[in-house]
PDB file of C-alpha atoms in Angstrom:
ATOM      1  CA  MET A   1     -18.979 -13.085  -9.397  1.00  0.00           C
ATOM      2  CA  SER A   2     -15.833 -12.928  -6.835  1.00  0.00           C
ATOM      3  CA  SER A   3     -13.857 -16.266  -5.755  1.00  0.00           C
ATOM      4  CA  THR A   4     -11.858 -17.036  -2.798  1.00  0.00           C
ATOM      5  CA  HIS A   5      -8.674 -19.189  -2.726  1.00  0.00           C
ATOM      6  CA  ARG A   6      -6.825 -20.437   0.488  1.00  0.00           C
ATOM      7  CA  LEU A   7      -2.908 -20.867   0.693  1.00  0.00           C
ATOM      8  CA  ARG A   8      -1.741 -23.473   3.716  1.00  0.00           C
ATOM      9  CA  TRP A   9       1.475 -24.313   4.242  1.00  0.00           C
ATOM     10  CA  SER A  10       3.957 -25.399   7.276  1.00  0.00           C
ATOM     11  CA  HIS A  11       4.103 -22.085   8.832  1.00  0.00           C
ATOM     12  CA  GLY A  12       0.577 -20.674   8.154  1.00  0.00           C
ATOM     13  CA  ASP A  13      -2.536 -20.142   5.713  1.00  0.00           C
ATOM     14  CA  ALA A  14      -3.811 -17.047   3.632  1.00  0.00           C
ATOM     15  CA  THR A  15      -6.923 -16.318   1.654  1.00  0.00           C
ATOM     16  CA  ILE A  16      -7.144 -14.312  -1.688  1.00  0.00           C
ATOM     17  CA  VAL A  17     -10.253 -13.186  -3.357  1.00  0.00           C
ATOM     18  CA  THR A  18     -10.247 -12.238  -7.012  1.00  0.00           C
ATOM     19  CA  THR A  19     -11.992  -8.809  -6.205  1.00  0.00           C
ATOM     20  CA  ALA A  20      -8.720  -6.338  -6.437  1.00  0.00           C
ATOM     21  CA  ALA A  21      -6.994  -9.721  -6.350  1.00  0.00           C
ATOM     22  CA  MET A  22      -6.922  -8.916  -2.259  1.00  0.00           C
ATOM     23  CA  LEU A  23      -4.760 -10.854   0.342  1.00  0.00           C
ATOM     24  CA  THR A  24      -8.030 -10.454   2.899  1.00  0.00           C
ATOM     25  CA  ASP A  25      -6.266 -12.742   5.606  1.00  0.00           C
ATOM     26  CA  ALA A  26      -3.235 -14.703   6.835  1.00  0.00           C
ATOM     27  CA  THR A  27      -2.055 -16.546   9.799  1.00  0.00           C
ATOM     28  CA  PHE A  28       1.755 -17.072  10.553  1.00  0.00           C
ATOM     29  CA  GLY A  29       2.863 -19.544  12.651  1.00  0.00           C
ATOM     30  CA  LEU A  30       5.476 -18.376  14.963  1.00  0.00           C
ATOM     31  CA  PRO A  31       7.017 -20.247  18.055  1.00  0.00           C
ATOM     32  CA  ASN A  32       4.927 -18.170  20.394  1.00  0.00           C
ATOM     33  CA  GLY A  33       1.947 -18.541  18.518  1.00  0.00           C
ATOM     34  CA  PRO A  34      -0.562 -17.777  15.816  1.00  0.00           C
ATOM     35  CA  PHE A  35      -0.137 -14.163  14.517  1.00  0.00           C
ATOM     36  CA  LYS A  36      -2.006 -12.040  12.437  1.00  0.00           C
ATOM     37  CA  PRO A  37      -0.153  -8.639  10.875  1.00  0.00           C
ATOM     38  CA  PHE A  38      -2.388  -7.521   8.347  1.00  0.00           C
ATOM     39  CA  ALA A  39      -5.389  -5.254   8.749  1.00  0.00           C
ATOM     40  CA  ARG A  40      -9.309  -6.270   7.753  1.00  0.00           C
ATOM     41  CA  ALA A  41     -11.830  -4.268   7.612  1.00  0.00           C
ATOM     42  CA  PRO A  42     -15.040  -5.162   9.898  1.00  0.00           C
ATOM     43  CA  TRP A  43     -17.099  -5.030   6.558  1.00  0.00           C
ATOM     44  CA  VAL A  44     -15.658  -7.401   4.608  1.00  0.00           C
ATOM     45  CA  GLY A  45     -17.852 -10.346   3.393  1.00  0.00           C
ATOM     46  CA  THR A  46     -21.158  -8.010   4.145  1.00  0.00           C
ATOM     47  CA  VAL A  47     -20.547  -5.538   1.184  1.00  0.00           C
ATOM     48  CA  SER A  48     -22.200  -6.223  -2.174  1.00  0.00           C
ATOM     49  CA  ASP A  49     -22.950  -2.743  -3.608  1.00  0.00           C
ATOM     50  CA  PRO A  50     -21.371  -2.286  -7.202  1.00  0.00           C
ATOM     51  CA  ALA A  51     -21.297   1.537  -6.349  1.00  0.00           C
ATOM     52  CA  ILE A  52     -18.513   1.093  -3.573  1.00  0.00           C
ATOM     53  CA  VAL A  53     -15.569   0.125  -5.766  1.00  0.00           C
ATOM     54  CA  GLY A  54     -13.831  -3.286  -5.127  1.00  0.00           C
ATOM     55  CA  HIS A  55     -11.148  -2.687  -2.911  1.00  0.00           C
ATOM     56  CA  LEU A  56     -13.213  -1.104  -0.319  1.00  0.00           C
ATOM     57  CA  ARG A  57     -15.757  -4.006  -0.452  1.00  0.00           C
ATOM     58  CA  VAL A  58     -12.868  -6.265   0.443  1.00  0.00           C
ATOM     59  CA  LEU A  59     -10.170  -3.836   2.003  1.00  0.00           C
ATOM     60  CA  ALA A  60      -7.698  -5.976   3.979  1.00  0.00           C
ATOM     61  CA  GLY A  61      -4.292  -6.913   3.833  1.00  0.00           C
ATOM     62  CA  ASP A  62      -2.588  -6.573   0.473  1.00  0.00           C
ATOM     63  CA  PHE A  63      -3.320  -5.009  -3.135  1.00  0.00           C
ATOM     64  CA  VAL A  64      -1.761  -3.141  -5.812  1.00  0.00           C
ATOM     65  CA  GLY A  65      -2.656  -0.073  -7.808  1.00  0.00           C
ATOM     66  CA  LEU A  66      -2.047   1.112 -11.217  1.00  0.00           C
ATOM     67  CA  PRO A  67      -2.075   4.051 -11.983  1.00  0.00           C
ATOM     68  CA  PHE A  68      -1.461   4.565  -8.074  1.00  0.00           C
ATOM     69  CA  GLY A  69      -3.636   7.521  -6.970  1.00  0.00           C
ATOM     70  CA  THR A  70      -6.289   9.652  -8.042  1.00  0.00           C
ATOM     71  CA  GLY A  71      -6.753  13.698  -8.490  1.00  0.00           C
ATOM     72  CA  GLY A  72      -9.419  15.997  -6.768  1.00  0.00           C
ATOM     73  CA  ARG A  73      -6.772  17.092  -4.330  1.00  0.00           C
ATOM     74  CA  GLU A  74      -5.720  20.314  -2.850  1.00  0.00           C
ATOM     75  CA  ALA A  75      -2.567  21.685  -1.130  1.00  0.00           C
ATOM     76  CA  PRO A  76      -3.947  24.786   0.320  1.00  0.00           C
ATOM     77  CA  THR A  77      -0.574  25.633   1.830  1.00  0.00           C
ATOM     78  CA  LEU A  78       2.192  24.608  -0.360  1.00  0.00           C
ATOM     79  CA  PRO A  79       1.718  26.663  -4.227  1.00  0.00           C
ATOM     80  CA  GLU A  80       4.516  24.349  -5.297  1.00  0.00           C
ATOM     81  CA  TRP A  81       2.202  21.526  -5.319  1.00  0.00           C
ATOM     82  CA  SER A  82      -0.890  23.013  -5.522  1.00  0.00           C
ATOM     83  CA  GLU A  83      -0.101  24.297  -9.069  1.00  0.00           C
ATOM     84  CA  LEU A  84       0.193  20.612  -9.831  1.00  0.00           C
ATOM     85  CA  MET A  85      -3.018  19.436  -8.304  1.00  0.00           C
ATOM     86  CA  THR A  86      -5.684  20.747 -10.678  1.00  0.00           C
ATOM     87  CA  GLN A  87      -6.790  17.637 -12.899  1.00  0.00           C
ATOM     88  CA  PRO A  88     -10.287  16.195 -11.798  1.00  0.00           C
ATOM     89  CA  ALA A  89     -10.350  12.764  -9.738  1.00  0.00           C
ATOM     90  CA  ASN A  90      -9.405  10.068 -12.573  1.00  0.00           C
ATOM     91  CA  GLY A  91     -12.184   7.676 -11.835  1.00  0.00           C
ATOM     92  CA  THR A  92     -11.842   4.757  -9.781  1.00  0.00           C
ATOM     93  CA  ILE A  93      -8.721   5.294  -6.985  1.00  0.00           C
ATOM     94  CA  HIS A  94      -6.229   3.361  -7.606  1.00  0.00           C
ATOM     95  CA  GLY A  95      -6.734   2.102 -10.789  1.00  0.00           C
ATOM     96  CA  PRO A  96      -8.602  -1.093 -12.540  1.00  0.00           C
ATOM     97  CA  ALA A  97      -5.924  -3.502 -10.470  1.00  0.00           C
ATOM     98  CA  ALA A  98      -7.615  -2.143  -7.322  1.00  0.00           C
ATOM     99  CA  HIS A  99     -11.534  -2.372  -8.684  1.00  0.00           C
ATOM    100  CA  GLU A 100     -11.832  -4.972 -11.152  1.00  0.00           C
ATOM    101  CA  GLU A 101     -12.631  -8.886 -10.755  1.00  0.00           C
ATOM    102  CA  TRP A 102      -9.480 -10.406 -11.383  1.00  0.00           C
ATOM    103  CA  THR A 103      -9.587 -14.181 -13.287  1.00  0.00           C
ATOM    104  CA  ILE A 104      -7.637 -17.027 -11.557  1.00  0.00           C
ATOM    105  CA  VAL A 105      -4.795 -18.331 -13.905  1.00  0.00           C
ATOM    106  CA  SER A 106      -3.116 -21.113 -11.864  1.00  0.00           C
ATOM    107  CA  ALA A 107      -3.744 -21.896  -8.266  1.00  0.00           C
ATOM    108  CA  ASP A 108      -2.646 -24.625  -5.295  1.00  0.00           C
ATOM    109  CA  GLU A 109      -2.222 -24.715  -1.903  1.00  0.00           C
ATOM    110  CA  ARG A 110       1.245 -22.830  -2.230  1.00  0.00           C
ATOM    111  CA  SER A 111       0.349 -20.206  -4.656  1.00  0.00           C
ATOM    112  CA  ILE A 112      -1.715 -18.573  -6.972  1.00  0.00           C
ATOM    113  CA  THR A 113      -1.787 -16.522  -9.895  1.00  0.00           C
ATOM    114  CA  LEU A 114      -4.416 -14.027 -11.177  1.00  0.00           C
ATOM    115  CA  GLY A 115      -4.377 -11.861 -14.403  1.00  0.00           C
ATOM    116  CA  LEU A 116      -6.143  -8.935 -15.490  1.00  0.00           C
ATOM    117  CA  ASP A 117      -6.704  -7.524 -18.919  1.00  0.00           C
ATOM    118  CA  TYR A 118      -6.665  -3.684 -18.889  1.00  0.00           C
ATOM    119  CA  GLU A 119      -9.211  -1.512 -21.086  1.00  0.00           C
ATOM    120  CA  PRO A 120      -8.099  -0.959 -25.047  1.00  0.00           C
ATOM    121  CA  HIS A 121      -7.205   2.483 -24.657  1.00  0.00           C
ATOM    122  CA  SER A 122      -4.724   1.982 -21.544  1.00  0.00           C
ATOM    123  CA  VAL A 123      -0.931   2.031 -21.617  1.00  0.00           C
ATOM    124  CA  VAL A 124      -1.095  -1.072 -19.624  1.00  0.00           C
ATOM    125  CA  ARG A 125      -2.391  -4.088 -21.516  1.00  0.00           C
ATOM    126  CA  ARG A 126      -2.381  -6.683 -18.862  1.00  0.00           C
ATOM    127  CA  LEU A 127      -1.561  -7.584 -15.063  1.00  0.00           C
ATOM    128  CA  GLU A 128      -0.309 -10.693 -13.593  1.00  0.00           C
ATOM    129  CA  ARG A 129       0.118 -10.925  -9.782  1.00  0.00           C
ATOM    130  CA  THR A 130       1.418 -13.971  -7.680  1.00  0.00           C
ATOM    131  CA  ILE A 131       1.276 -14.614  -4.158  1.00  0.00           C
ATOM    132  CA  SER A 132       3.295 -17.579  -2.616  1.00  0.00           C
ATOM    133  CA  ALA A 133       4.130 -19.247   0.537  1.00  0.00           C
ATOM    134  CA  ARG A 134       8.067 -18.826   1.287  1.00  0.00           C
ATOM    135  CA  ASP A 135       9.008 -22.848   1.790  1.00  0.00           C
ATOM    136  CA  GLY A 136      10.142 -22.978   5.106  1.00  0.00           C
ATOM    137  CA  SER A 137       8.852 -19.711   6.787  1.00  0.00           C
ATOM    138  CA  PRO A 138       6.434 -17.758   8.060  1.00  0.00           C
ATOM    139  CA  ALA A 139       6.297 -15.302   4.952  1.00  0.00           C
ATOM    140  CA  LEU A 140       5.000 -14.756   1.898  1.00  0.00           C
ATOM    141  CA  GLU A 141       5.926 -13.654  -1.741  1.00  0.00           C
ATOM    142  CA  PHE A 142       4.288 -11.458  -4.242  1.00  0.00           C
ATOM    143  CA  GLY A 143       5.014 -10.649  -7.926  1.00  0.00           C
ATOM    144  CA  LEU A 144       3.315  -8.189  -9.937  1.00  0.00           C
ATOM    145  CA  ARG A 145       3.953  -8.690 -13.542  1.00  0.00           C
ATOM    146  CA  ILE A 146       2.930  -5.630 -15.858  1.00  0.00           C
ATOM    147  CA  PHE A 147       2.462  -5.954 -19.115  1.00  0.00           C
ATOM    148  CA  ALA A 148       2.819  -2.846 -21.655  1.00  0.00           C
ATOM    149  CA  ARG A 149       0.986  -1.768 -25.085  1.00  0.00           C
ATOM    150  CA  HIS A 150       3.513   0.795 -26.334  1.00  0.00           C
ATOM    151  CA  LYS A 151       6.253   2.636 -24.119  1.00  0.00           C
ATOM    152  CA  ALA A 152       4.859   4.941 -21.089  1.00  0.00           C
ATOM    153  CA  SER A 153       5.716   6.056 -17.717  1.00  0.00           C
ATOM    154  CA  ILE A 154       3.093   5.372 -15.098  1.00  0.00           C
ATOM    155  CA  SER A 155       2.300   5.687 -11.585  1.00  0.00           C
ATOM    156  CA  THR A 156       2.226   2.496  -9.421  1.00  0.00           C
ATOM    157  CA  GLY A 157       2.115   0.967  -5.781  1.00  0.00           C
ATOM    158  CA  LEU A 158       1.969  -1.673  -3.499  1.00  0.00           C
ATOM    159  CA  HIS A 159      -0.937  -1.347  -0.777  1.00  0.00           C
ATOM    160  CA  PRO A 160      -0.184  -3.639   2.150  1.00  0.00           C
ATOM    161  CA  ASN A 161      -2.432  -2.726   4.992  1.00  0.00           C
ATOM    162  CA  PHE A 162      -1.238  -3.878   8.786  1.00  0.00           C
ATOM    163  CA  ARG A 163      -3.569  -3.418  11.934  1.00  0.00           C
ATOM    164  CA  LEU A 164      -3.041  -0.989  14.669  1.00  0.00           C
ATOM    165  CA  PRO A 165      -3.172  -2.132  18.217  1.00  0.00           C
ATOM    166  CA  GLU A 166      -5.472  -0.737  20.870  1.00  0.00           C
ATOM    167  CA  LYS A 167      -2.496   0.856  23.016  1.00  0.00           C
ATOM    168  CA  PRO A 168      -1.326   4.265  21.372  1.00  0.00           C
ATOM    169  CA  GLY A 169       2.447   4.019  20.259  1.00  0.00           C
ATOM    170  CA  ARG A 170       2.879  -0.019  20.822  1.00  0.00           C
ATOM    171  CA  LEU A 171       3.386  -0.624  17.239  1.00  0.00           C
ATOM    172  CA  GLU A 172       7.163  -0.030  16.554  1.00  0.00           C
ATOM    173  CA  LEU A 173       8.157   1.037  12.999  1.00  0.00           C
ATOM    174  CA  LYS A 174      12.095   1.261  11.751  1.00  0.00           C
ATOM    175  CA  VAL A 175      13.171   2.207   8.093  1.00  0.00           C
ATOM    176  CA  ASP A 176      16.147   4.277   6.651  1.00  0.00           C
ATOM    177  CA  PHE A 177      15.372   6.823   4.240  1.00  0.00           C
ATOM    178  CA  GLN A 178      16.357   9.928   3.157  1.00  0.00           C
ATOM    179  CA  PHE A 179      13.808  12.732   3.604  1.00  0.00           C
ATOM    180  CA  GLY A 180      10.175  12.589   4.608  1.00  0.00           C
ATOM    181  CA  LEU A 181       7.210  14.848   3.701  1.00  0.00           C
ATOM    182  CA  THR A 182       3.445  15.498   5.128  1.00  0.00           C
ATOM    183  CA  HIS A 183       1.286  15.027   2.731  1.00  0.00           C
ATOM    184  CA  PRO A 184       0.244  18.306   0.698  1.00  0.00           C
ATOM    185  CA  GLY A 185      -3.232  18.275   1.521  1.00  0.00           C
ATOM    186  CA  GLN A 186      -2.880  17.711   4.932  1.00  0.00           C
ATOM    187  CA  THR A 187       0.261  20.634   5.736  1.00  0.00           C
ATOM    188  CA  ALA A 188      -0.847  22.887   7.954  1.00  0.00           C
ATOM    189  CA  VAL A 189      -0.011  26.507   7.804  1.00  0.00           C
ATOM    190  CA  GLY A 190       3.182  27.191   9.458  1.00  0.00           C
ATOM    191  CA  ASP A 191       4.185  23.456   9.559  1.00  0.00           C
ATOM    192  CA  PRO A 192       7.462  22.648   7.218  1.00  0.00           C
ATOM    193  CA  GLN A 193       6.500  19.700   5.081  1.00  0.00           C
ATOM    194  CA  GLU A 194       9.898  18.282   5.629  1.00  0.00           C
ATOM    195  CA  PHE A 195      11.100  15.985   8.157  1.00  0.00           C
ATOM    196  CA  THR A 196      14.388  13.393   8.549  1.00  0.00           C
ATOM    197  CA  SER A 197      13.221  11.395  11.457  1.00  0.00           C
ATOM    198  CA  LEU A 198      10.062   9.345  12.104  1.00  0.00           C
ATOM    199  CA  ALA A 199      10.053  10.218  15.746  1.00  0.00           C
ATOM    200  CA  SER A 200       9.540  14.175  14.424  1.00  0.00           C
ATOM    201  CA  VAL A 201       6.819  14.683  12.203  1.00  0.00           C
ATOM    202  CA  PRO A 202       5.371  18.079  11.827  1.00  0.00           C
ATOM    203  CA  MET A 203       1.579  18.251  12.686  1.00  0.00           C
ATOM    204  CA  ASN A 204      -0.708  21.210  13.448  1.00  0.00           C
ATOM    205  CA  GLY A 205       1.902  23.408  14.708  1.00  0.00           C
ATOM    206  CA  GLY A 206       4.041  20.460  16.891  1.00  0.00           C
ATOM    207  CA  ARG A 207       5.553  17.456  16.373  1.00  0.00           C
ATOM    208  CA  VAL A 208       4.481  13.362  16.581  1.00  0.00           C
ATOM    209  CA  ASP A 209       6.112  10.273  16.524  1.00  0.00           C
ATOM    210  CA  MET A 210       5.066   7.973  13.403  1.00  0.00           C
ATOM    211  CA  GLY A 211       7.881   5.142  14.598  1.00  0.00           C
ATOM    212  CA  HIS A 212       5.244   4.709  17.417  1.00  0.00           C
ATOM    213  CA  ILE A 213       1.663   4.379  16.178  1.00  0.00           C
ATOM    214  CA  PRO A 214      -1.347   4.481  16.718  1.00  0.00           C
ATOM    215  CA  LEU A 215      -1.263   8.238  17.531  1.00  0.00           C
ATOM    216  CA  THR A 216      -2.926   9.696  20.043  1.00  0.00           C
ATOM    217  CA  PRO A 217      -5.350  11.423  20.137  1.00  0.00           C
ATOM    218  CA  ARG A 218      -6.992   9.123  17.337  1.00  0.00           C
ATOM    219  CA  THR A 219      -6.176  10.648  13.803  1.00  0.00           C
ATOM    220  CA  ASP A 220      -5.633   9.994  10.190  1.00  0.00           C
ATOM    221  CA  ARG A 221      -2.571  11.106   8.904  1.00  0.00           C
ATOM    222  CA  ASN A 222      -0.264  10.169   5.355  1.00  0.00           C
ATOM    223  CA  ILE A 223       3.218  11.137   5.062  1.00  0.00           C
ATOM    224  CA  GLN A 224       5.612   9.567   2.510  1.00  0.00           C
ATOM    225  CA  LEU A 225       9.381   8.638   2.964  1.00  0.00           C
ATOM    226  CA  CYS A 226      11.565   9.356  -0.055  1.00  0.00           C
ATOM    227  CA  GLY A 227      15.023   7.430  -1.250  1.00  0.00           C
ATOM    228  CA  VAL A 228      14.355   4.472   1.209  1.00  0.00           C
ATOM    229  CA  THR A 229      17.414   2.557   1.718  1.00  0.00           C
ATOM    230  CA  SER A 230      16.161  -0.589   4.386  1.00  0.00           C
ATOM    231  CA  THR A 231      13.338  -2.982   4.917  1.00  0.00           C
ATOM    232  CA  LEU A 232      10.689  -1.897   7.144  1.00  0.00           C
ATOM    233  CA  THR A 233      10.038  -3.712  10.589  1.00  0.00           C
ATOM    234  CA  GLY A 234       6.771  -3.477  12.576  1.00  0.00           C
ATOM    235  CA  THR A 235       6.958  -4.488  16.031  1.00  0.00           C
ATOM    236  CA  TYR A 236       3.955  -5.381  18.058  1.00  0.00           C
ATOM    237  CA  LEU A 237       5.265  -4.354  21.467  1.00  0.00           C
ATOM    238  CA  ASP A 238       2.676  -6.249  23.472  1.00  0.00           C
ATOM    239  CA  GLU A 239       2.801  -9.349  21.582  1.00  0.00           C
ATOM    240  CA  GLY A 240       6.066 -10.392  21.074  1.00  0.00           C
ATOM    241  CA  ALA A 241       5.968 -10.791  17.271  1.00  0.00           C
ATOM    242  CA  GLY A 242       6.705  -8.209  14.222  1.00  0.00           C
ATOM    243  CA  PHE A 243       6.879  -8.705  10.308  1.00  0.00           C
ATOM    244  CA  GLU A 244       9.451  -7.352   7.716  1.00  0.00           C
ATOM    245  CA  LEU A 245       8.072  -5.648   4.482  1.00  0.00           C
ATOM    246  CA  ASP A 246      10.547  -5.968   1.993  1.00  0.00           C
ATOM    247  CA  TRP A 247      10.353  -4.898  -2.006  1.00  0.00           C
ATOM    248  CA  ASP A 248      12.501  -3.765  -4.792  1.00  0.00           C
ATOM    249  CA  ARG A 249      13.177  -0.064  -3.804  1.00  0.00           C
ATOM    250  CA  ASN A 250      15.268   0.726  -7.370  1.00  0.00           C
ATOM    251  CA  LEU A 251      11.976   0.559  -8.669  1.00  0.00           C
ATOM    252  CA  LEU A 252       9.894   1.814  -5.691  1.00  0.00           C
ATOM    253  CA  PRO A 253      12.044   4.182  -4.087  1.00  0.00           C
ATOM    254  CA  THR A 254       9.600   5.736  -1.564  1.00  0.00           C
ATOM    255  CA  LEU A 255       7.287   4.657   1.106  1.00  0.00           C
ATOM    256  CA  MET A 256       4.081   6.287   2.058  1.00  0.00           C
ATOM    257  CA  PHE A 257       2.264   5.843   5.399  1.00  0.00           C
ATOM    258  CA  TRP A 258      -1.437   5.952   5.578  1.00  0.00           C
ATOM    259  CA  HIS A 259      -2.268   6.394   9.360  1.00  0.00           C
ATOM    260  CA  THR A 260      -6.058   5.903   9.478  1.00  0.00           C
ATOM    261  CA  ASP A 261      -7.651   5.651  12.986  1.00  0.00           C
ATOM    262  CA  GLY A 262     -11.222   5.046  12.487  1.00  0.00           C
ATOM    263  CA  GLY A 263     -11.264   8.782  10.717  1.00  0.00           C
ATOM    264  CA  ILE A 264     -13.475   8.108   7.513  1.00  0.00           C
ATOM    265  CA  GLY A 265     -17.190   8.349   7.656  1.00  0.00           C
ATOM    266  CA  GLY A 266     -19.986   7.433   4.809  1.00  0.00           C
ATOM    267  CA  GLU A 267     -20.063   3.647   3.172  1.00  0.00           C
ATOM    268  CA  PRO A 268     -18.740   1.456   3.669  1.00  0.00           C
ATOM    269  CA  TRP A 269     -16.434   3.332   6.252  1.00  0.00           C
ATOM    270  CA  ARG A 270     -18.387   4.586   9.488  1.00  0.00           C
ATOM    271  CA  ASN A 271     -15.436   5.289  11.383  1.00  0.00           C
ATOM    272  CA  GLN A 272     -14.564   1.503  11.758  1.00  0.00           C
ATOM    273  CA  PHE A 273     -11.628   0.967   9.806  1.00  0.00           C
ATOM    274  CA  ARG A 274      -7.995   1.127  11.634  1.00  0.00           C
ATOM    275  CA  ALA A 275      -4.957   0.298   9.739  1.00  0.00           C
ATOM    276  CA  ILE A 276      -1.668   1.476   8.819  1.00  0.00           C
ATOM    277  CA  GLY A 277      -1.098   1.363   4.888  1.00  0.00           C
ATOM    278  CA  LEU A 278       2.878   0.589   4.514  1.00  0.00           C
ATOM    279  CA  GLU A 279       2.478   1.293   0.666  1.00  0.00           C
ATOM    280  CA  PRO A 280       5.997   1.048  -1.224  1.00  0.00           C
ATOM    281  CA  LEU A 281       5.298   3.560  -4.331  1.00  0.00           C
ATOM    282  CA  ALA A 282       6.507   5.296  -7.538  1.00  0.00           C
ATOM    283  CA  SER A 283       4.129   7.874  -7.175  1.00  0.00           C
ATOM    284  CA  ALA A 284       3.726  11.104  -5.774  1.00  0.00           C
ATOM    285  CA  PHE A 285       1.505  10.677  -2.529  1.00  0.00           C
ATOM    286  CA  ASP A 286      -1.877   9.244  -3.929  1.00  0.00           C
ATOM    287  CA  LEU A 287      -1.908  12.000  -6.252  1.00  0.00           C
ATOM    288  CA  HIS A 288      -2.980  11.956  -9.945  1.00  0.00           C
ATOM    289  CA  THR A 289      -1.078   9.684 -12.290  1.00  0.00           C
ATOM    290  CA  ASP A 290       0.210  13.072 -14.260  1.00  0.00           C
ATOM    291  CA  VAL A 291       1.476  14.676 -11.111  1.00  0.00           C
ATOM    292  CA  SER A 292       3.706  11.940 -10.422  1.00  0.00           C
ATOM    293  CA  THR A 293       4.742  11.281 -14.388  1.00  0.00           C
ATOM    294  CA  GLY A 294       5.624  15.119 -14.823  1.00  0.00           C
ATOM    295  CA  PRO A 295       8.000  17.417 -12.736  1.00  0.00           C
ATOM    296  CA  ASN A 296       7.325  17.390  -9.297  1.00  0.00           C
ATOM    297  CA  PRO A 297       8.775  18.565  -5.932  1.00  0.00           C
ATOM    298  CA  ILE A 298      10.048  14.694  -5.383  1.00  0.00           C
ATOM    299  CA  ASN A 299      11.495  13.776  -8.533  1.00  0.00           C
ATOM    300  CA  LYS A 300      13.138  16.939  -8.754  1.00  0.00           C
ATOM    301  CA  ARG A 301      15.370  15.940  -5.779  1.00  0.00           C
ATOM    302  CA  GLY A 302      16.173  12.662  -7.809  1.00  0.00           C
ATOM    303  CA  ILE A 303      13.622  10.356  -6.174  1.00  0.00           C
ATOM    304  CA  ARG A 304      11.668   8.744  -8.963  1.00  0.00           C
ATOM    305  CA  THR A 305       7.749   9.131  -8.863  1.00  0.00           C
ATOM    306  CA  SER A 306       6.993   6.889 -11.772  1.00  0.00           C
ATOM    307  CA  ILE A 307       7.752   3.662 -13.457  1.00  0.00           C
ATOM    308  CA  ASP A 308       8.934   2.959 -17.195  1.00  0.00           C
ATOM    309  CA  ILE A 309       7.240   0.355 -18.919  1.00  0.00           C
ATOM    310  CA  ASP A 310       7.680  -1.180 -22.564  1.00  0.00           C
ATOM    311  CA  PRO A 311       6.181  -3.979 -24.562  1.00  0.00           C
ATOM    312  CA  GLN A 312       8.988  -5.725 -25.182  1.00  0.00           C
ATOM    313  CA  LYS A 313       9.654  -6.655 -21.646  1.00  0.00           C
ATOM    314  CA  PRO A 314       7.234  -7.541 -18.831  1.00  0.00           C
ATOM    315  CA  LEU A 315       8.155  -5.626 -15.795  1.00  0.00           C
ATOM    316  CA  GLU A 316       7.941  -7.193 -12.292  1.00  0.00           C
ATOM    317  CA  ILE A 317       7.968  -5.738  -8.907  1.00  0.00           C
ATOM    318  CA  LYS A 318       8.423  -8.242  -6.067  1.00  0.00           C
ATOM    319  CA  HIS A 319       7.796  -7.806  -2.435  1.00  0.00           C
ATOM    320  CA  SER A 320       7.477 -10.043   0.617  1.00  0.00           C
ATOM    321  CA  VAL A 321       6.329  -9.922   4.214  1.00  0.00           C
ATOM    322  CA  ARG A 322       7.958 -12.227   6.630  1.00  0.00           C
ATOM    323  CA  ALA A 323       6.602 -12.464  10.064  1.00  0.00           C
ATOM    324  CA  PHE A 324       9.007 -12.949  13.227  1.00  0.00           C
ATOM    325  CA  ALA A 325       8.870 -13.724  17.147  1.00  0.00           C
ATOM    326  CA  THR A 326      10.681 -11.264  19.276  1.00  0.00           C
TER     327      THR A 326
END
């Protein structure tokens, strides 16, 4: 049974549920008024069907995936990827972290820590996730501690989701990176996969500006930025407010954009969900963890697509989201 906990502090409030340890809502107090940058699916709080995986039942602002991704993908135009993508889907997408009920370890008005024990056969023994308000600031800080059963490599990802404005191009995204790649399953015949600027991302024989979203016409599109060297800022140009996403780029050196603009049908989606997932990763897109831990076109260029875990020392991954007025 899912439980809910609310954080309250001088510069905001936030709600966390034990299903997938999901941040389902957050409001930041800015000088020009309350600001809610995170996405929230319209069905949150109404779906109880256990056949729908946990993070989809409560899909909203922030969760984690370990291992990140799944299988069952194809790359029909990119042989260098398609020869790697032969695995069937590996169960629940984004692993137990994104599906199971976590247990509240400790909680007060400023912070919550949740824990999740993994199955006995997993290389991961336990996860602990802490979400805290930053003193005197409109910001939330997140920490993920990974306890290993034995030494291993595994794909890992953080999954913050931010809302899309109604008007095309009115969320401006800025981040520095070495090179970007379109998703191997979405790269059209004749299109290059690689790009160097968010303003010029290959798509269907042309180029789109993914530094100003949502795209028009409305579409779903995944890209991965490799070798990220800065924080990401997102500015809602019509609202006088924005957010800064910061994370440990040594551990998670890539950032995947999941630009989904009502393009997913079926339950519980019903073509209703609009968001930009800005996902710090040590993973090759959202592919099977075996693709990420083995040789692939990203790590062959010196960009890690997995993390190393060790039972002798828990690994901690931190990220934060800070709101600001413009």
